[in-house]
Amino acid sequence: MKLYHWRASPHACKVLAVAKYLDLFEKTEEVPMHPWEVDSPLTGISPIGKVPVLIKEDGEPVFDSDVICLYLAQRAKAESGADKGLYPEGDALFTALRQQVVASSIKESAVLCIVEEHARPRTLQSHDWIDRQRARVASCLLFLEDHAHELDAAAPTIGDFSVVMALAYLNYRFPSYVWHPEHPKLTLWYEQMLRHLFVAQSLPMEVHTFPVAMVKLEK
Ligand SMILES: N[C@@H](CCC(=O)N[C@@H](CS)C(=O)NCC(=O)O)C(=O)O
């Protein structure tokens, strides 16, 4: 399998952590590709032009990150015969999928803020837009704190993987945004998740600066 990804992308980091957890990372060739480059070859790989994209052995692309994780979980189960419980049964599945949606909202809003602040000329930046994204992040964090009992670092589901990368991305991109004191239960769970090597070794990191060509997004 080939994984087109970018290490600063929280969506890509989630896939990396899941692949490691499921012992499928060794079967995955990593292909770094910056998603914001103008004329990026990504659009020829996936119609949505976003990372991550997984290319299966038969050449078929799998996207987006949520679908890739589901694919990996099914593949791991088929290959090993064991189910690590990433997608539990019954009500627990809907809890996990709800966590996944809340985490995706945090990731998407955080990425939108970064792009607004880094890709747009200052004169075109919208503070209302940025405030709207920040408010969404704040309400999602509050929801997760109120439902922290549904998170489980000892037996992580796809919800746990989604949330941990959303929080890691906030820490990474917005280090001055100190969300921890107001979300003590979430913080405790987050610290437990970080103790897993498959999480700690997949955290968002910068291996690339924003491409100069991003200014062309304005044209
Ligand atoms: N829903 C997608 C979102 C992926 C996504 O937004 N990736 C960003 C990087 S963090 C991207 O590639 N953006 C490029 C673009 O929007 O043009 C997923 O979960 O994979």
PDB file of C-alpha atoms and ligand atoms in Angstrom:
ATOM      1  CA  MET A   1       0.000   0.000   0.000  1.00  0.00           C
ATOM      2  CA  LYS A   2       1.074   3.549  -0.642  1.00  0.00           C
ATOM      3  CA  LEU A   3       0.037   6.370   1.663  1.00  0.00           C
ATOM      4  CA  TYR A   4       0.136   9.909   0.293  1.00  0.00           C
ATOM      5  CA  HIS A   5       0.213  12.106   3.323  1.00  0.00           C
ATOM      6  CA  TRP A   6       1.655  15.143   4.997  1.00  0.00           C
ATOM      7  CA  ARG A   7       3.009  14.951   8.542  1.00  0.00           C
ATOM      8  CA  ALA A   8       1.542  18.302   9.548  1.00  0.00           C
ATOM      9  CA  SER A   9      -1.956  17.108   8.606  1.00  0.00           C
ATOM     10  CA  PRO A  10      -3.968  15.856  11.604  1.00  0.00           C
ATOM     11  CA  HIS A  11      -6.067  13.690   9.279  1.00  0.00           C
ATOM     12  CA  ALA A  12      -2.930  12.019   7.940  1.00  0.00           C
ATOM     13  CA  CYS A  13      -1.507  11.568  11.452  1.00  0.00           C
ATOM     14  CA  LYS A  14      -4.653   9.740  12.510  1.00  0.00           C
ATOM     15  CA  VAL A  15      -4.191   7.270   9.657  1.00  0.00           C
ATOM     16  CA  LEU A  16      -0.529   6.773  10.596  1.00  0.00           C
ATOM     17  CA  ALA A  17      -1.428   6.038  14.224  1.00  0.00           C
ATOM     18  CA  VAL A  18      -4.156   3.602  13.210  1.00  0.00           C
ATOM     19  CA  ALA A  19      -1.843   1.813  10.740  1.00  0.00           C
ATOM     20  CA  LYS A  20       0.743   1.406  13.517  1.00  0.00           C
ATOM     21  CA  TYR A  21      -1.858   0.218  16.027  1.00  0.00           C
ATOM     22  CA  LEU A  22      -3.113  -2.393  13.570  1.00  0.00           C
ATOM     23  CA  ASP A  23       0.427  -3.546  12.655  1.00  0.00           C
ATOM     24  CA  LEU A  24      -0.096  -2.469   9.055  1.00  0.00           C
ATOM     25  CA  PHE A  25       2.447   0.345   9.021  1.00  0.00           C
ATOM     26  CA  GLU A  26       5.225  -1.952   7.750  1.00  0.00           C
ATOM     27  CA  LYS A  27       3.086  -2.753   4.731  1.00  0.00           C
ATOM     28  CA  THR A  28       2.629   0.941   3.963  1.00  0.00           C
ATOM     29  CA  GLU A  29       4.973   3.020   1.835  1.00  0.00           C
ATOM     30  CA  GLU A  30       4.812   6.650   2.933  1.00  0.00           C
ATOM     31  CA  VAL A  31       4.760   9.251   0.160  1.00  0.00           C
ATOM     32  CA  PRO A  32       4.935  12.804   1.536  1.00  0.00           C
ATOM     33  CA  MET A  33       2.958  15.290  -0.546  1.00  0.00           C
ATOM     34  CA  HIS A  34       2.126  18.829   0.432  1.00  0.00           C
ATOM     35  CA  PRO A  35      -1.595  19.365  -0.117  1.00  0.00           C
ATOM     36  CA  TRP A  36      -1.476  23.115  -0.599  1.00  0.00           C
ATOM     37  CA  GLU A  37       1.026  23.301  -3.440  1.00  0.00           C
ATOM     38  CA  VAL A  38      -0.505  24.929  -6.482  1.00  0.00           C
ATOM     39  CA  ASP A  39      -0.771  22.388  -9.329  1.00  0.00           C
ATOM     40  CA  SER A  40      -0.189  19.573  -6.822  1.00  0.00           C
ATOM     41  CA  PRO A  41      -0.246  16.086  -8.411  1.00  0.00           C
ATOM     42  CA  LEU A  42      -2.687  15.177  -5.626  1.00  0.00           C
ATOM     43  CA  THR A  43      -5.674  16.096  -7.790  1.00  0.00           C
ATOM     44  CA  GLY A  44      -4.632  13.366 -10.217  1.00  0.00           C
ATOM     45  CA  ILE A  45      -4.595  10.861  -7.358  1.00  0.00           C
ATOM     46  CA  SER A  46      -7.858  11.756  -5.647  1.00  0.00           C
ATOM     47  CA  PRO A  47     -10.671  13.973  -6.938  1.00  0.00           C
ATOM     48  CA  ILE A  48     -10.909  15.802  -3.612  1.00  0.00           C
ATOM     49  CA  GLY A  49      -7.212  16.734  -3.832  1.00  0.00           C
ATOM     50  CA  LYS A  50      -6.587  16.323  -0.107  1.00  0.00           C
ATOM     51  CA  VAL A  51      -4.250  14.231   2.011  1.00  0.00           C
ATOM     52  CA  PRO A  52      -4.340  11.500   3.118  1.00  0.00           C
ATOM     53  CA  VAL A  53      -4.947   9.102   0.222  1.00  0.00           C
ATOM     54  CA  LEU A  54      -4.185   5.398   0.389  1.00  0.00           C
ATOM     55  CA  ILE A  55      -3.443   3.497  -2.800  1.00  0.00           C
ATOM     56  CA  LYS A  56      -4.254  -0.173  -2.505  1.00  0.00           C
ATOM     57  CA  GLU A  57      -2.171  -2.889  -4.172  1.00  0.00           C
ATOM     58  CA  ASP A  58      -4.722  -3.041  -6.992  1.00  0.00           C
ATOM     59  CA  GLY A  59      -4.093   0.662  -7.658  1.00  0.00           C
ATOM     60  CA  GLU A  60      -7.469   1.870  -6.347  1.00  0.00           C
ATOM     61  CA  PRO A  61      -7.343   4.997  -4.167  1.00  0.00           C
ATOM     62  CA  VAL A  62      -9.055   5.046  -0.761  1.00  0.00           C
ATOM     63  CA  PHE A  63      -9.991   8.418   0.756  1.00  0.00           C
ATOM     64  CA  ASP A  64     -10.648  10.249   3.055  1.00  0.00           C
ATOM     65  CA  SER A  65      -8.945   9.543   6.412  1.00  0.00           C
ATOM     66  CA  ASP A  66     -12.112   8.070   7.932  1.00  0.00           C
ATOM     67  CA  VAL A  67     -12.565   5.636   5.056  1.00  0.00           C
ATOM     68  CA  ILE A  68      -8.857   4.730   5.076  1.00  0.00           C
ATOM     69  CA  CYS A  69      -9.064   3.848   8.792  1.00  0.00           C
ATOM     70  CA  LEU A  70     -12.115   1.674   8.199  1.00  0.00           C
ATOM     71  CA  TYR A  71     -10.346  -0.027   5.297  1.00  0.00           C
ATOM     72  CA  LEU A  72      -7.263  -0.686   7.458  1.00  0.00           C
ATOM     73  CA  ALA A  73      -9.378  -2.086  10.297  1.00  0.00           C
ATOM     74  CA  GLN A  74     -11.186  -4.486   7.967  1.00  0.00           C
ATOM     75  CA  ARG A  75      -7.938  -5.512   6.330  1.00  0.00           C
ATOM     76  CA  ALA A  76      -6.209  -6.126   9.669  1.00  0.00           C
ATOM     77  CA  LYS A  77      -9.139  -8.254  10.796  1.00  0.00           C
ATOM     78  CA  ALA A  78      -9.110 -10.252   7.555  1.00  0.00           C
ATOM     79  CA  GLU A  79      -5.354 -10.819   7.703  1.00  0.00           C
ATOM     80  CA  SER A  80      -4.924 -11.615  11.389  1.00  0.00           C
ATOM     81  CA  GLY A  81      -8.359 -12.912  12.298  1.00  0.00           C
ATOM     82  CA  ALA A  82      -8.261 -10.651  15.354  1.00  0.00           C
ATOM     83  CA  ASP A  83     -10.463  -7.621  15.948  1.00  0.00           C
ATOM     84  CA  LYS A  84      -8.795  -4.858  17.940  1.00  0.00           C
ATOM     85  CA  GLY A  85     -12.134  -3.149  18.536  1.00  0.00           C
ATOM     86  CA  LEU A  86     -11.511   0.028  16.567  1.00  0.00           C
ATOM     87  CA  TYR A  87     -15.127  -0.111  15.388  1.00  0.00           C
ATOM     88  CA  PRO A  88     -17.124  -1.617  18.255  1.00  0.00           C
ATOM     89  CA  GLU A  89     -20.601  -3.087  18.006  1.00  0.00           C
ATOM     90  CA  GLY A  90     -23.929  -1.541  18.907  1.00  0.00           C
ATOM     91  CA  ASP A  91     -24.286   1.771  20.738  1.00  0.00           C
ATOM     92  CA  ALA A  92     -20.520   1.997  21.234  1.00  0.00           C
ATOM     93  CA  LEU A  93     -20.079   2.323  17.472  1.00  0.00           C
ATOM     94  CA  PHE A  94     -22.284   5.403  17.367  1.00  0.00           C
ATOM     95  CA  THR A  95     -20.430   6.903  20.312  1.00  0.00           C
ATOM     96  CA  ALA A  96     -17.132   6.337  18.479  1.00  0.00           C
ATOM     97  CA  LEU A  97     -18.466   7.790  15.236  1.00  0.00           C
ATOM     98  CA  ARG A  98     -19.812  10.812  17.084  1.00  0.00           C
ATOM     99  CA  GLN A  99     -16.385  11.367  18.615  1.00  0.00           C
ATOM    100  CA  GLN A 100     -14.944  11.062  15.119  1.00  0.00           C
ATOM    101  CA  VAL A 101     -17.264  13.781  13.804  1.00  0.00           C
ATOM    102  CA  VAL A 102     -16.495  16.138  16.702  1.00  0.00           C
ATOM    103  CA  ALA A 103     -12.772  15.561  16.201  1.00  0.00           C
ATOM    104  CA  SER A 104     -13.079  16.169  12.456  1.00  0.00           C
ATOM    105  CA  SER A 105     -14.804  19.478  13.163  1.00  0.00           C
ATOM    106  CA  ILE A 106     -11.942  20.539  15.419  1.00  0.00           C
ATOM    107  CA  LYS A 107      -9.363  19.500  12.828  1.00  0.00           C
ATOM    108  CA  GLU A 108     -11.158  21.167   9.948  1.00  0.00           C
ATOM    109  CA  SER A 109     -11.730  24.432  11.813  1.00  0.00           C
ATOM    110  CA  ALA A 110      -8.134  24.500  13.042  1.00  0.00           C
ATOM    111  CA  VAL A 111      -6.797  23.853   9.532  1.00  0.00           C
ATOM    112  CA  LEU A 112      -9.066  26.584   8.126  1.00  0.00           C
ATOM    113  CA  CYS A 113      -7.688  29.063  10.680  1.00  0.00           C
ATOM    114  CA  ILE A 114      -4.115  28.167   9.749  1.00  0.00           C
ATOM    115  CA  VAL A 115      -4.801  28.524   6.047  1.00  0.00           C
ATOM    116  CA  GLU A 116      -6.646  31.814   6.555  1.00  0.00           C
ATOM    117  CA  GLU A 117      -3.779  33.212   8.580  1.00  0.00           C
ATOM    118  CA  HIS A 118      -0.912  31.858   6.480  1.00  0.00           C
ATOM    119  CA  ALA A 119      -2.208  31.638   2.944  1.00  0.00           C
ATOM    120  CA  ARG A 120      -4.218  34.812   2.620  1.00  0.00           C
ATOM    121  CA  PRO A 121      -2.774  38.284   2.325  1.00  0.00           C
ATOM    122  CA  ARG A 122      -3.411  40.122   5.593  1.00  0.00           C
ATOM    123  CA  THR A 123      -5.819  42.566   3.956  1.00  0.00           C
ATOM    124  CA  LEU A 124      -8.095  39.750   2.825  1.00  0.00           C
ATOM    125  CA  GLN A 125      -8.169  37.857   6.112  1.00  0.00           C
ATOM    126  CA  SER A 126     -11.551  37.707   7.832  1.00  0.00           C
ATOM    127  CA  HIS A 127     -11.559  37.954  11.607  1.00  0.00           C
ATOM    128  CA  ASP A 128     -15.219  36.975  11.674  1.00  0.00           C
ATOM    129  CA  TRP A 129     -14.346  33.792   9.804  1.00  0.00           C
ATOM    130  CA  ILE A 130     -11.492  32.994  12.157  1.00  0.00           C
ATOM    131  CA  ASP A 131     -13.683  33.718  15.212  1.00  0.00           C
ATOM    132  CA  ARG A 132     -16.347  31.399  13.815  1.00  0.00           C
ATOM    133  CA  GLN A 133     -13.818  28.578  13.518  1.00  0.00           C
ATOM    134  CA  ARG A 134     -12.457  29.241  16.997  1.00  0.00           C
ATOM    135  CA  ALA A 135     -15.954  29.167  18.475  1.00  0.00           C
ATOM    136  CA  ARG A 136     -16.561  25.786  16.833  1.00  0.00           C
ATOM    137  CA  VAL A 137     -13.329  24.413  18.311  1.00  0.00           C
ATOM    138  CA  ALA A 138     -14.336  25.701  21.752  1.00  0.00           C
ATOM    139  CA  SER A 139     -17.803  24.135  21.628  1.00  0.00           C
ATOM    140  CA  CYS A 140     -16.367  20.811  20.457  1.00  0.00           C
ATOM    141  CA  LEU A 141     -13.860  20.807  23.326  1.00  0.00           C
ATOM    142  CA  LEU A 142     -16.651  21.496  25.785  1.00  0.00           C
ATOM    143  CA  PHE A 143     -18.650  18.599  24.352  1.00  0.00           C
ATOM    144  CA  LEU A 144     -15.671  16.260  24.655  1.00  0.00           C
ATOM    145  CA  GLU A 145     -15.053  17.331  28.253  1.00  0.00           C
ATOM    146  CA  ASP A 146     -18.724  16.687  29.102  1.00  0.00           C
ATOM    147  CA  HIS A 147     -18.462  13.261  27.449  1.00  0.00           C
ATOM    148  CA  ALA A 148     -14.922  12.404  28.558  1.00  0.00           C
ATOM    149  CA  HIS A 149     -16.202   9.231  30.231  1.00  0.00           C
ATOM    150  CA  GLU A 150     -16.853   7.890  26.714  1.00  0.00           C
ATOM    151  CA  LEU A 151     -13.154   8.093  25.825  1.00  0.00           C
ATOM    152  CA  ASP A 152     -10.946   5.148  26.733  1.00  0.00           C
ATOM    153  CA  ALA A 153      -7.180   5.223  26.339  1.00  0.00           C
ATOM    154  CA  ALA A 154      -6.907   1.575  27.440  1.00  0.00           C
ATOM    155  CA  ALA A 155      -9.102   0.265  24.620  1.00  0.00           C
ATOM    156  CA  PRO A 156      -9.077   2.967  21.951  1.00  0.00           C
ATOM    157  CA  THR A 157     -11.744   3.072  19.261  1.00  0.00           C
ATOM    158  CA  ILE A 158     -11.654   5.133  16.101  1.00  0.00           C
ATOM    159  CA  GLY A 159     -13.190   7.919  18.226  1.00  0.00           C
ATOM    160  CA  ASP A 160     -10.162   7.969  20.539  1.00  0.00           C
ATOM    161  CA  PHE A 161      -7.758   8.052  17.587  1.00  0.00           C
ATOM    162  CA  SER A 162      -9.702  10.901  15.997  1.00  0.00           C
ATOM    163  CA  VAL A 163      -9.879  13.002  19.149  1.00  0.00           C
ATOM    164  CA  VAL A 164      -6.241  12.538  20.153  1.00  0.00           C
ATOM    165  CA  MET A 165      -5.005  13.821  16.782  1.00  0.00           C
ATOM    166  CA  ALA A 166      -7.409  16.763  16.881  1.00  0.00           C
ATOM    167  CA  LEU A 167      -6.030  17.792  20.290  1.00  0.00           C
ATOM    168  CA  ALA A 168      -2.446  17.155  19.212  1.00  0.00           C
ATOM    169  CA  TYR A 169      -2.997  19.399  16.223  1.00  0.00           C
ATOM    170  CA  LEU A 170      -4.300  22.207  18.461  1.00  0.00           C
ATOM    171  CA  ASN A 171      -1.218  21.877  20.675  1.00  0.00           C
ATOM    172  CA  TYR A 172       1.057  21.817  17.665  1.00  0.00           C
ATOM    173  CA  ARG A 173      -0.405  24.704  15.657  1.00  0.00           C
ATOM    174  CA  PHE A 174      -1.745  26.869  18.482  1.00  0.00           C
ATOM    175  CA  PRO A 175       0.698  26.418  21.361  1.00  0.00           C
ATOM    176  CA  SER A 176      -0.573  29.587  23.043  1.00  0.00           C
ATOM    177  CA  TYR A 177      -4.130  28.210  23.116  1.00  0.00           C
ATOM    178  CA  VAL A 178      -4.145  26.655  26.565  1.00  0.00           C
ATOM    179  CA  TRP A 179      -7.278  24.524  26.534  1.00  0.00           C
ATOM    180  CA  HIS A 180      -6.095  22.058  29.206  1.00  0.00           C
ATOM    181  CA  PRO A 181      -7.073  23.727  32.527  1.00  0.00           C
ATOM    182  CA  GLU A 182     -10.690  24.165  31.459  1.00  0.00           C
ATOM    183  CA  HIS A 183     -10.913  20.563  30.247  1.00  0.00           C
ATOM    184  CA  PRO A 184      -9.310  18.494  33.031  1.00  0.00           C
ATOM    185  CA  LYS A 185     -10.936  15.142  32.206  1.00  0.00           C
ATOM    186  CA  LEU A 186     -10.076  15.480  28.552  1.00  0.00           C
ATOM    187  CA  THR A 187      -6.513  16.446  29.470  1.00  0.00           C
ATOM    188  CA  LEU A 188      -6.089  13.379  31.676  1.00  0.00           C
ATOM    189  CA  TRP A 189      -7.295  11.077  28.898  1.00  0.00           C
ATOM    190  CA  TYR A 190      -5.098  12.905  26.359  1.00  0.00           C
ATOM    191  CA  GLU A 191      -2.011  12.363  28.490  1.00  0.00           C
ATOM    192  CA  GLN A 192      -2.837   8.654  28.763  1.00  0.00           C
ATOM    193  CA  MET A 193      -3.207   8.412  24.980  1.00  0.00           C
ATOM    194  CA  LEU A 194       0.173  10.068  24.452  1.00  0.00           C
ATOM    195  CA  ARG A 195       1.795   7.206  26.363  1.00  0.00           C
ATOM    196  CA  HIS A 196       0.970   4.860  23.504  1.00  0.00           C
ATOM    197  CA  LEU A 197       3.930   4.659  21.118  1.00  0.00           C
ATOM    198  CA  PHE A 198       1.644   4.357  18.110  1.00  0.00           C
ATOM    199  CA  VAL A 199       0.241   7.785  19.048  1.00  0.00           C
ATOM    200  CA  ALA A 200       3.448   9.443  20.236  1.00  0.00           C
ATOM    201  CA  GLN A 201       5.261   8.443  17.056  1.00  0.00           C
ATOM    202  CA  SER A 202       2.524   9.760  14.764  1.00  0.00           C
ATOM    203  CA  LEU A 203       1.964  13.275  16.130  1.00  0.00           C
ATOM    204  CA  PRO A 204       1.712  16.235  13.749  1.00  0.00           C
ATOM    205  CA  MET A 205       5.072  17.746  12.939  1.00  0.00           C
ATOM    206  CA  GLU A 206       6.444  20.269  10.486  1.00  0.00           C
ATOM    207  CA  VAL A 207       8.723  18.913   7.848  1.00  0.00           C
ATOM    208  CA  HIS A 208       7.990  21.630   5.370  1.00  0.00           C
ATOM    209  CA  THR A 209       7.276  25.345   5.427  1.00  0.00           C
ATOM    210  CA  PHE A 210       4.223  26.730   3.692  1.00  0.00           C
ATOM    211  CA  PRO A 211       4.912  26.864  -0.036  1.00  0.00           C
ATOM    212  CA  VAL A 212       5.328  30.313  -1.521  1.00  0.00           C
ATOM    213  CA  ALA A 213       2.917  29.271  -4.259  1.00  0.00           C
ATOM    214  CA  MET A 214       0.067  29.293  -1.732  1.00  0.00           C
ATOM    215  CA  VAL A 215      -0.420  33.007  -2.410  1.00  0.00           C
ATOM    216  CA  LYS A 216      -1.824  31.917  -5.749  1.00  0.00           C
ATOM    217  CA  LEU A 217      -4.831  30.554  -3.877  1.00  0.00           C
ATOM    218  CA  GLU A 218      -6.082  34.140  -3.940  1.00  0.00           C
ATOM    219  CA  LYS A 219      -6.222  34.381  -7.708  1.00  0.00           C
TER     220      LYS A 219
HETATM  221  N1  LIG B   1     -12.100  14.934   5.382  1.00  0.00           N
HETATM  222  C1  LIG B   1     -10.743  14.799   4.944  1.00  0.00           C
HETATM  223  C2  LIG B   1     -10.033  16.114   5.196  1.00  0.00           C
HETATM  224  C3  LIG B   1      -8.597  16.071   4.682  1.00  0.00           C
HETATM  225  C4  LIG B   1      -8.012  17.468   4.644  1.00  0.00           C
HETATM  226  O1  LIG B   1      -8.693  18.475   4.853  1.00  0.00           O
HETATM  227  N2  LIG B   1      -6.704  17.536   4.359  1.00  0.00           N
HETATM  228  C5  LIG B   1      -6.075  18.823   4.196  1.00  0.00           C
HETATM  229  C6  LIG B   1      -4.728  18.848   4.889  1.00  0.00           C
HETATM  230  S1  LIG B   1      -4.931  18.847   6.646  1.00  0.00           S
HETATM  231  C7  LIG B   1      -5.816  19.050   2.722  1.00  0.00           C
HETATM  232  O2  LIG B   1      -5.278  18.169   2.081  1.00  0.00           O
HETATM  233  N3  LIG B   1      -6.210  20.209   2.211  1.00  0.00           N
HETATM  234  C8  LIG B   1      -5.951  20.577   0.859  1.00  0.00           C
HETATM  235  C9  LIG B   1      -7.054  21.405   0.280  1.00  0.00           C
HETATM  236  O3  LIG B   1      -8.100  21.596   0.949  1.00  0.00           O
HETATM  237  O4  LIG B   1      -6.880  21.853  -0.843  1.00  0.00           O
HETATM  238  C10 LIG B   1     -10.055  13.651   5.691  1.00  0.00           C
HETATM  239  O5  LIG B   1     -10.478  13.327   6.800  1.00  0.00           O
HETATM  240  O6  LIG B   1      -9.102  13.062   5.143  1.00  0.00           O
END
